[in-house]
Amino acid sequence: MLIRYGYDITVTCAQDTPMLTMLAPRAERADDVRSPDVVVTSPQTATTTYSDMFGNICRRFIAPAGDLQIWGDGTLEDSGAHDPAFWEAQEIPVALLPDDCLIYLIGSRYCETDRLSQIAWDRFGHLTPGWGRVQAICDFVHQHITFGYQDARSTRTALEAYEERIGVCRDYAHLAIALCRCMNIPARYVNGHLGDIGVPILDPMDFSAWIEVYLSGQWTTFDPRNNIPRIGRIVVARGRDAADVPLIVSFGPHLLTSFRVWTYDVTE
């Protein structure tokens, strides 16, 4: 199947302001691209790209004073398969984990493992290690937090999401990540495009956040917000938590004037 994805964002700055964006699909999907990810700015603004320490594609530019529209659109091929489940997947002892997994075991800006550790062990320490325990964590988070766009707060941490029991997809992801790390299971934050392919349309199109967990020697997808297998995820960025993968980084004041995202399947 083919999936069309894109965004139309306008920011307003009082003066020329350096910015970064993370809006492009990761390089791993390059072979799936059928219509290149075209990026247009208005007024026309010079941009450059680079890969950050996590392998995310970052676009760098100076936003001119006034309004700047950033528009991107592309199409890629997808298998059309649902997220796979590997119920036999096992947790790997910390001593045997690859070096590059260890960073996803420790606390980070939004995932306070030190303050959630006892809660995690009390709730999940008795469960059989492996896929089933991670799914139990996601089931708990899915049921514990009530979703609502009106409840979004950029500073909410995993512990605050646990205590307040409200949030948006990033809060579900942060709490699930923190609880997994408390159980010595590497977990990382993912954001990207996830359209309503194969499911009822419930929410306006938006960028989504989910998680990846390291089991049986590979990273696998879990989604505590939706908590059902989905079709057509397009990963934009991965990191320790949302602090590593902001859609827009502004090195000076700016106002987000408009924000529109689209992701849907198209006829080949």
mmCIF file of C-alpha atoms in Angstrom:
data_model
loop_
_atom_site.group_PDB
_atom_site.id
_atom_site.type_symbol
_atom_site.label_atom_id
_atom_site.label_comp_id
_atom_site.label_asym_id
_atom_site.label_seq_id
_atom_site.Cartn_x
_atom_site.Cartn_y
_atom_site.Cartn_z
ATOM 1 C CA MET A 1 0.000 0.000 0.000
ATOM 2 C CA LEU A 2 1.013 3.643 -0.419
ATOM 3 C CA ILE A 3 0.808 6.173 2.386
ATOM 4 C CA ARG A 4 0.832 9.910 1.810
ATOM 5 C CA TYR A 5 2.113 11.978 4.710
ATOM 6 C CA GLY A 6 2.878 15.645 5.274
ATOM 7 C CA TYR A 7 2.516 18.760 7.334
ATOM 8 C CA ASP A 8 1.775 22.476 7.016
ATOM 9 C CA ILE A 9 3.191 24.549 9.871
ATOM 10 C CA THR A 10 3.450 28.307 10.315
ATOM 11 C CA VAL A 11 5.584 29.979 12.970
ATOM 12 C CA THR A 12 5.799 33.695 13.726
ATOM 13 C CA CYS A 13 8.977 35.327 15.038
ATOM 14 C CA ALA A 14 9.609 38.902 16.149
ATOM 15 C CA GLN A 15 13.140 38.741 14.722
ATOM 16 C CA ASP A 16 15.342 36.397 12.698
ATOM 17 C CA THR A 17 15.510 33.209 14.781
ATOM 18 C CA PRO A 18 17.639 30.067 14.318
ATOM 19 C CA MET A 19 15.516 26.903 14.310
ATOM 20 C CA LEU A 20 15.685 23.130 13.933
ATOM 21 C CA THR A 21 12.881 20.813 12.894
ATOM 22 C CA MET A 22 12.521 17.028 13.025
ATOM 23 C CA LEU A 23 9.759 16.306 10.534
ATOM 24 C CA ALA A 24 11.252 13.944 7.923
ATOM 25 C CA PRO A 25 10.959 10.142 8.035
ATOM 26 C CA ARG A 26 14.121 8.428 9.201
ATOM 27 C CA ALA A 27 16.661 7.221 6.662
ATOM 28 C CA GLU A 28 15.685 3.575 7.236
ATOM 29 C CA ARG A 29 12.601 4.165 5.054
ATOM 30 C CA ALA A 30 14.553 5.649 2.131
ATOM 31 C CA ASP A 31 14.013 2.556 -0.047
ATOM 32 C CA ASP A 32 10.239 2.811 0.529
ATOM 33 C CA VAL A 33 9.938 6.368 -0.778
ATOM 34 C CA ARG A 34 7.806 6.607 -3.924
ATOM 35 C CA SER A 35 7.366 10.377 -3.986
ATOM 36 C CA PRO A 36 10.245 12.299 -2.383
ATOM 37 C CA ASP A 37 9.607 14.253 0.790
ATOM 38 C CA VAL A 38 9.428 17.745 -0.735
ATOM 39 C CA VAL A 39 9.857 20.608 1.734
ATOM 40 C CA VAL A 40 8.793 24.149 0.805
ATOM 41 C CA THR A 41 9.184 27.284 2.889
ATOM 42 C CA SER A 42 7.384 30.583 2.402
ATOM 43 C CA PRO A 43 9.041 33.019 2.232
ATOM 44 C CA GLN A 44 11.776 30.941 0.642
ATOM 45 C CA THR A 45 14.406 30.173 3.266
ATOM 46 C CA ALA A 46 17.704 28.341 2.907
ATOM 47 C CA THR A 47 17.833 25.085 4.903
ATOM 48 C CA THR A 48 20.383 22.342 5.519
ATOM 49 C CA THR A 49 20.006 18.880 7.036
ATOM 50 C CA TYR A 50 22.134 16.684 9.270
ATOM 51 C CA SER A 51 21.736 13.515 11.374
ATOM 52 C CA ASP A 52 21.809 13.858 15.146
ATOM 53 C CA MET A 53 23.318 11.418 17.669
ATOM 54 C CA PHE A 54 20.209 9.208 17.465
ATOM 55 C CA GLY A 55 20.177 9.098 13.667
ATOM 56 C CA ASN A 56 17.239 11.495 13.298
ATOM 57 C CA ILE A 57 17.140 13.828 10.294
ATOM 58 C CA CYS A 58 17.227 17.450 11.447
ATOM 59 C CA ARG A 59 16.563 20.483 9.244
ATOM 60 C CA ARG A 60 18.397 23.678 10.199
ATOM 61 C CA PHE A 61 17.506 27.223 9.114
ATOM 62 C CA ILE A 62 17.005 30.798 10.228
ATOM 63 C CA ALA A 63 13.346 31.759 10.396
ATOM 64 C CA PRO A 64 12.956 35.361 9.182
ATOM 65 C CA ALA A 65 11.066 37.932 11.213
ATOM 66 C CA GLY A 66 7.334 37.589 10.609
ATOM 67 C CA ASP A 67 5.505 34.487 9.426
ATOM 68 C CA LEU A 68 7.293 31.420 8.057
ATOM 69 C CA GLN A 69 5.326 28.570 6.524
ATOM 70 C CA ILE A 70 6.997 25.141 6.427
ATOM 71 C CA TRP A 71 5.215 22.660 4.161
ATOM 72 C CA GLY A 72 6.252 19.070 3.498
ATOM 73 C CA ASP A 73 4.627 16.220 1.600
ATOM 74 C CA GLY A 74 5.697 12.747 0.478
ATOM 75 C CA THR A 75 4.520 9.238 -0.305
ATOM 76 C CA LEU A 76 6.076 5.939 0.690
ATOM 77 C CA GLU A 77 5.260 2.275 0.299
ATOM 78 C CA ASP A 78 4.214 0.207 3.287
ATOM 79 C CA SER A 79 3.523 -3.490 3.694
ATOM 80 C CA GLY A 80 0.071 -2.781 5.098
ATOM 81 C CA ALA A 81 0.768 -5.229 7.932
ATOM 82 C CA HIS A 82 -0.235 -4.601 11.516
ATOM 83 C CA ASP A 83 2.387 -4.127 14.214
ATOM 84 C CA PRO A 84 3.844 -7.593 14.872
ATOM 85 C CA ALA A 85 3.601 -9.346 18.227
ATOM 86 C CA PHE A 86 6.353 -11.660 19.467
ATOM 87 C CA TRP A 87 4.903 -13.259 22.567
ATOM 88 C CA GLU A 88 7.926 -15.530 22.917
ATOM 89 C CA ALA A 89 10.342 -12.550 23.044
ATOM 90 C CA GLN A 90 12.493 -12.496 26.165
ATOM 91 C CA GLU A 91 14.079 -9.839 28.326
ATOM 92 C CA ILE A 92 17.880 -9.758 28.198
ATOM 93 C CA PRO A 93 19.879 -9.519 31.444
ATOM 94 C CA VAL A 94 21.522 -6.123 31.844
ATOM 95 C CA ALA A 95 25.006 -7.649 31.839
ATOM 96 C CA LEU A 96 24.364 -9.078 28.356
ATOM 97 C CA LEU A 97 22.790 -6.019 26.757
ATOM 98 C CA PRO A 98 24.622 -4.245 23.884
ATOM 99 C CA ASP A 99 26.415 -1.093 24.973
ATOM 100 C CA ASP A 100 24.113 1.174 22.961
ATOM 101 C CA CYS A 101 21.059 -0.095 24.870
ATOM 102 C CA LEU A 102 22.277 1.027 28.275
ATOM 103 C CA ILE A 103 21.326 4.676 27.721
ATOM 104 C CA TYR A 104 17.710 3.508 27.427
ATOM 105 C CA LEU A 105 17.786 2.002 30.914
ATOM 106 C CA ILE A 106 18.576 5.135 32.899
ATOM 107 C CA GLY A 107 16.364 8.053 33.871
ATOM 108 C CA SER A 108 15.909 11.009 31.519
ATOM 109 C CA ARG A 109 14.249 14.428 31.458
ATOM 110 C CA TYR A 110 10.660 13.126 31.413
ATOM 111 C CA CYS A 111 11.168 9.603 32.776
ATOM 112 C CA GLU A 112 12.045 9.621 36.480
ATOM 113 C CA THR A 113 13.056 6.019 37.052
ATOM 114 C CA ASP A 114 14.315 6.804 40.544
ATOM 115 C CA ARG A 115 10.885 7.974 41.700
ATOM 116 C CA LEU A 116 8.875 5.276 39.892
ATOM 117 C CA SER A 117 11.069 2.263 40.651
ATOM 118 C CA GLN A 118 9.197 0.998 43.716
ATOM 119 C CA ILE A 119 5.838 1.516 42.015
ATOM 120 C CA ALA A 120 7.031 -0.510 39.031
ATOM 121 C CA TRP A 121 8.410 -3.408 41.067
ATOM 122 C CA ASP A 122 5.302 -3.543 43.252
ATOM 123 C CA ARG A 123 3.034 -3.757 40.212
ATOM 124 C CA PHE A 124 5.058 -5.789 37.733
ATOM 125 C CA GLY A 125 7.868 -7.490 39.650
ATOM 126 C CA HIS A 126 5.879 -10.708 40.108
ATOM 127 C CA LEU A 127 5.107 -11.115 36.398
ATOM 128 C CA THR A 128 7.012 -13.483 34.108
ATOM 129 C CA PRO A 129 9.750 -11.490 32.329
ATOM 130 C CA GLY A 130 9.365 -11.003 28.587
ATOM 131 C CA TRP A 131 6.842 -9.716 26.072
ATOM 132 C CA GLY A 132 3.930 -10.400 28.392
ATOM 133 C CA ARG A 133 5.344 -8.189 31.143
ATOM 134 C CA VAL A 134 5.904 -5.295 28.739
ATOM 135 C CA GLN A 135 2.354 -5.720 27.425
ATOM 136 C CA ALA A 136 1.078 -5.702 31.011
ATOM 137 C CA ILE A 137 2.869 -2.378 31.557
ATOM 138 C CA CYS A 138 1.253 -0.949 28.413
ATOM 139 C CA ASP A 139 -2.165 -2.300 29.464
ATOM 140 C CA PHE A 140 -1.797 -0.596 32.827
ATOM 141 C CA VAL A 141 -0.737 2.739 31.309
ATOM 142 C CA HIS A 142 -3.530 2.572 28.731
ATOM 143 C CA GLN A 143 -6.114 2.098 31.464
ATOM 144 C CA HIS A 144 -4.543 4.425 34.023
ATOM 145 C CA ILE A 145 -4.364 7.589 31.870
ATOM 146 C CA THR A 146 -7.391 9.345 30.390
ATOM 147 C CA PHE A 147 -6.644 10.876 26.988
ATOM 148 C CA GLY A 148 -7.555 14.467 26.148
ATOM 149 C CA TYR A 149 -5.980 17.132 23.943
ATOM 150 C CA GLN A 150 -7.181 19.729 26.435
ATOM 151 C CA ASP A 151 -4.933 18.068 29.005
ATOM 152 C CA ALA A 152 -1.698 18.476 27.021
ATOM 153 C CA ARG A 153 1.197 20.025 28.920
ATOM 154 C CA SER A 154 4.712 20.119 27.518
ATOM 155 C CA THR A 155 6.345 19.879 30.955
ATOM 156 C CA ARG A 156 4.400 16.860 32.282
ATOM 157 C CA THR A 157 6.691 14.021 33.360
ATOM 158 C CA ALA A 158 6.041 10.290 33.682
ATOM 159 C CA LEU A 159 5.542 10.582 37.441
ATOM 160 C CA GLU A 160 3.132 13.488 36.989
ATOM 161 C CA ALA A 161 1.201 11.509 34.369
ATOM 162 C CA TYR A 162 0.986 8.633 36.846
ATOM 163 C CA GLU A 163 -0.279 10.915 39.609
ATOM 164 C CA GLU A 164 -2.605 13.076 37.497
ATOM 165 C CA ARG A 165 -3.948 10.193 35.350
ATOM 166 C CA ILE A 166 -4.497 12.468 32.349
ATOM 167 C CA GLY A 167 -2.504 13.285 29.242
ATOM 168 C CA VAL A 168 -1.833 12.807 25.568
ATOM 169 C CA CYS A 169 0.169 10.205 23.631
ATOM 170 C CA ARG A 170 3.551 11.514 24.812
ATOM 171 C CA ASP A 171 2.453 11.060 28.431
ATOM 172 C CA TYR A 172 1.402 7.460 27.815
ATOM 173 C CA ALA A 173 4.786 6.867 26.165
ATOM 174 C CA HIS A 174 6.786 8.494 28.965
ATOM 175 C CA LEU A 175 5.069 6.523 31.711
ATOM 176 C CA ALA A 176 5.420 3.198 29.881
ATOM 177 C CA ILE A 177 9.081 3.908 29.109
ATOM 178 C CA ALA A 178 9.854 4.793 32.718
ATOM 179 C CA LEU A 179 8.122 1.688 34.068
ATOM 180 C CA CYS A 180 9.967 -0.555 31.599
ATOM 181 C CA ARG A 181 13.324 0.987 32.516
ATOM 182 C CA CYS A 182 12.552 0.473 36.195
ATOM 183 C CA MET A 183 12.222 -3.252 35.386
ATOM 184 C CA ASN A 184 15.634 -3.163 33.614
ATOM 185 C CA ILE A 185 14.028 -3.343 30.161
ATOM 186 C CA PRO A 186 15.507 -0.878 27.617
ATOM 187 C CA ALA A 187 12.793 1.413 26.221
ATOM 188 C CA ARG A 188 12.954 4.440 23.937
ATOM 189 C CA TYR A 189 10.601 7.188 22.763
ATOM 190 C CA VAL A 190 9.370 7.306 19.163
ATOM 191 C CA ASN A 191 7.334 9.877 17.304
ATOM 192 C CA GLY A 192 6.053 10.044 13.760
ATOM 193 C CA HIS A 193 3.062 9.760 11.468
ATOM 194 C CA LEU A 194 0.261 7.336 12.327
ATOM 195 C CA GLY A 195 -2.900 7.697 10.268
ATOM 196 C CA ASP A 196 -6.298 6.156 10.962
ATOM 197 C CA ILE A 197 -5.667 3.281 8.554
ATOM 198 C CA GLY A 198 -7.867 0.305 9.326
ATOM 199 C CA VAL A 199 -9.435 1.885 12.412
ATOM 200 C CA PRO A 200 -12.328 4.314 13.014
ATOM 201 C CA ILE A 201 -11.370 7.976 12.766
ATOM 202 C CA LEU A 202 -11.582 9.287 16.323
ATOM 203 C CA ASP A 203 -9.055 12.116 16.590
ATOM 204 C CA PRO A 204 -7.820 14.852 14.258
ATOM 205 C CA MET A 205 -4.659 13.913 12.367
ATOM 206 C CA ASP A 206 -1.571 14.673 14.417
ATOM 207 C CA PHE A 207 1.952 13.499 15.044
ATOM 208 C CA SER A 208 1.875 10.507 17.360
ATOM 209 C CA ALA A 209 4.172 9.113 20.045
ATOM 210 C CA TRP A 210 4.743 5.469 20.927
ATOM 211 C CA ILE A 211 7.605 3.374 22.287
ATOM 212 C CA GLU A 212 10.099 0.703 21.274
ATOM 213 C CA VAL A 213 11.365 -1.922 23.703
ATOM 214 C CA TYR A 214 14.451 -4.115 23.382
ATOM 215 C CA LEU A 215 13.548 -7.813 23.666
ATOM 216 C CA SER A 216 15.282 -10.915 22.284
ATOM 217 C CA GLY A 217 17.943 -8.833 20.562
ATOM 218 C CA GLN A 218 15.702 -6.424 18.640
ATOM 219 C CA TRP A 219 13.651 -3.281 19.109
ATOM 220 C CA THR A 220 9.905 -3.895 18.910
ATOM 221 C CA THR A 221 6.941 -1.514 18.834
ATOM 222 C CA PHE A 222 4.470 -1.023 21.671
ATOM 223 C CA ASP A 223 1.784 1.670 21.778
ATOM 224 C CA PRO A 224 0.342 2.309 25.249
ATOM 225 C CA ARG A 225 -1.898 5.100 23.927
ATOM 226 C CA ASN A 226 -3.784 3.016 21.337
ATOM 227 C CA ASN A 227 -2.780 -0.394 22.733
ATOM 228 C CA ILE A 228 -3.827 -2.305 19.622
ATOM 229 C CA PRO A 229 -1.762 -3.287 16.557
ATOM 230 C CA ARG A 230 -1.858 -0.504 13.959
ATOM 231 C CA ILE A 231 -1.002 -0.156 10.279
ATOM 232 C CA GLY A 232 1.390 2.275 8.614
ATOM 233 C CA ARG A 233 3.628 3.795 11.262
ATOM 234 C CA ILE A 234 6.162 6.223 9.765
ATOM 235 C CA VAL A 235 8.934 6.859 12.269
ATOM 236 C CA VAL A 236 10.299 10.411 12.269
ATOM 237 C CA ALA A 237 12.509 10.385 15.359
ATOM 238 C CA ARG A 238 13.749 8.235 18.223
ATOM 239 C CA GLY A 239 15.320 9.285 21.517
ATOM 240 C CA ARG A 240 15.384 8.836 25.272
ATOM 241 C CA ASP A 241 12.185 10.854 25.660
ATOM 242 C CA ALA A 242 10.411 13.821 24.076
ATOM 243 C CA ALA A 243 13.237 16.183 25.024
ATOM 244 C CA ASP A 244 15.449 14.478 22.414
ATOM 245 C CA VAL A 245 12.942 14.616 19.556
ATOM 246 C CA PRO A 246 11.034 17.929 19.480
ATOM 247 C CA LEU A 247 9.260 18.731 16.223
ATOM 248 C CA ILE A 248 10.551 22.309 16.413
ATOM 249 C CA VAL A 249 13.491 23.744 18.345
ATOM 250 C CA SER A 250 13.593 27.536 18.442
ATOM 251 C CA PHE A 251 16.656 29.423 19.646
ATOM 252 C CA GLY A 252 14.531 32.446 20.493
ATOM 253 C CA PRO A 253 10.842 33.280 20.998
ATOM 254 C CA HIS A 254 8.325 32.110 18.404
ATOM 255 C CA LEU A 255 4.574 31.606 18.118
ATOM 256 C CA LEU A 256 3.095 28.502 16.507
ATOM 257 C CA THR A 257 0.454 30.147 14.331
ATOM 258 C CA SER A 258 -0.908 27.068 12.547
ATOM 259 C CA PHE A 259 -0.281 23.329 12.587
ATOM 260 C CA ARG A 260 -1.790 20.741 10.230
ATOM 261 C CA VAL A 261 -0.740 17.135 9.601
ATOM 262 C CA TRP A 262 -1.978 14.471 7.207
ATOM 263 C CA THR A 263 -1.375 10.719 6.908
ATOM 264 C CA TYR A 264 -3.601 8.453 4.815
ATOM 265 C CA ASP A 265 -3.470 5.547 2.387
ATOM 266 C CA VAL A 266 -3.765 6.288 -1.339
ATOM 267 C CA THR A 267 -4.574 4.207 -4.396
ATOM 268 C CA GLU A 268 -1.427 3.023 -6.148
#
